[in-house]
Amino acid sequence: MPMRKDKENLHVLPWFIKKNKKSSFIHRMNKLSHKTDSYMQGFKEHLTMGPKISETIKGKLSFGAKVLQAGGIDKVFREYFAVEKDEKLRKAFQCYLSTTAGPIAGMLFISTKKIAFHSDRPLSFTSPKGGSTRVPYKVLIPTERMKSASVRENLYNPDEKYIDVVTVDGFDFWFMGFVSYEKSFKYLQQVIMELR
């Protein structure tokens, strides 16, 4: 077996073990660097997607306080939406829902029976009689109504990604500004695969 003495190390190891250890370490560091870059890009995109960073942060803080007061994200989910006895919340992600009026910050809940979005802050609406009211923006898609989910990129800015959820009746819902697209998409794909 060929041996190689490394000038940096005083001990002698077979050259292929040193190479494997070194390349394994470099591989792990590159992977960690990629994950960190991806996470930071997602975090930056998440904060800057809304109309004002200060409003986005205020919304996130008030939602965080609500989660703490309620006793956890599962209880918030049950408070916001009608939940069946055997239904379990799998994961919740902060994101934005794309609308014709612009992105709306909120939380995407993925459960065993549905995906649901609830805005961080209530939106103001004016009634036909001139009065105004504030209500949360909600979207609820039962899992059996989901046809597909796919990750897409903005053609003009490939760093901006969104998850496109299509229902069986042809409606598209675009969720964007995730801190981690990969994780969010993985959970959505699991829900769809279990239906088949």
mmCIF file with all atom_site columns, C-alpha atoms in Angstrom, residues 144-147 166-172:
data_model
loop_
_atom_site.group_PDB
_atom_site.id
_atom_site.type_symbol
_atom_site.label_atom_id
_atom_site.label_alt_id
_atom_site.label_comp_id
_atom_site.label_asym_id
_atom_site.label_entity_id
_atom_site.label_seq_id
_atom_site.pdbx_PDB_ins_code
_atom_site.Cartn_x
_atom_site.Cartn_y
_atom_site.Cartn_z
_atom_site.occupancy
_atom_site.B_iso_or_equiv
_atom_site.pdbx_formal_charge
_atom_site.auth_seq_id
_atom_site.auth_comp_id
_atom_site.auth_asym_id
_atom_site.auth_atom_id
_atom_site.pdbx_PDB_model_num
ATOM 1  C CA . GLU A 1 144 ? -58.241 16.558 -2.486  1.00 0.00 ? 144 GLU A CA 1
ATOM 2  C CA . ARG A 1 145 ? -58.738 19.740 -4.579  1.00 0.00 ? 145 ARG A CA 1
ATOM 3  C CA . MET A 1 146 ? -54.982 20.159 -5.161  1.00 0.00 ? 146 MET A CA 1
ATOM 4  C CA . LYS A 1 147 ? -53.759 19.102 -8.592  1.00 0.00 ? 147 LYS A CA 1
ATOM 5  C CA . VAL A 1 166 ? -52.873 24.539 -8.958  1.00 0.00 ? 166 VAL A CA 1
ATOM 6  C CA . THR A 1 167 ? -56.304 23.220 -7.996  1.00 0.00 ? 167 THR A CA 1
ATOM 7  C CA . VAL A 1 168 ? -58.316 20.631 -9.939  1.00 0.00 ? 168 VAL A CA 1
ATOM 8  C CA . ASP A 1 169 ? -60.658 23.389 -11.125 1.00 0.00 ? 169 ASP A CA 1
ATOM 9  C CA . GLY A 1 170 ? -57.780 25.395 -12.614 1.00 0.00 ? 170 GLY A CA 1
ATOM 10 C CA . PHE A 1 171 ? -57.109 28.078 -9.986  1.00 0.00 ? 171 PHE A CA 1
ATOM 11 C CA . ASP A 1 172 ? -53.494 29.104 -9.392  1.00 0.00 ? 172 ASP A CA 1
#
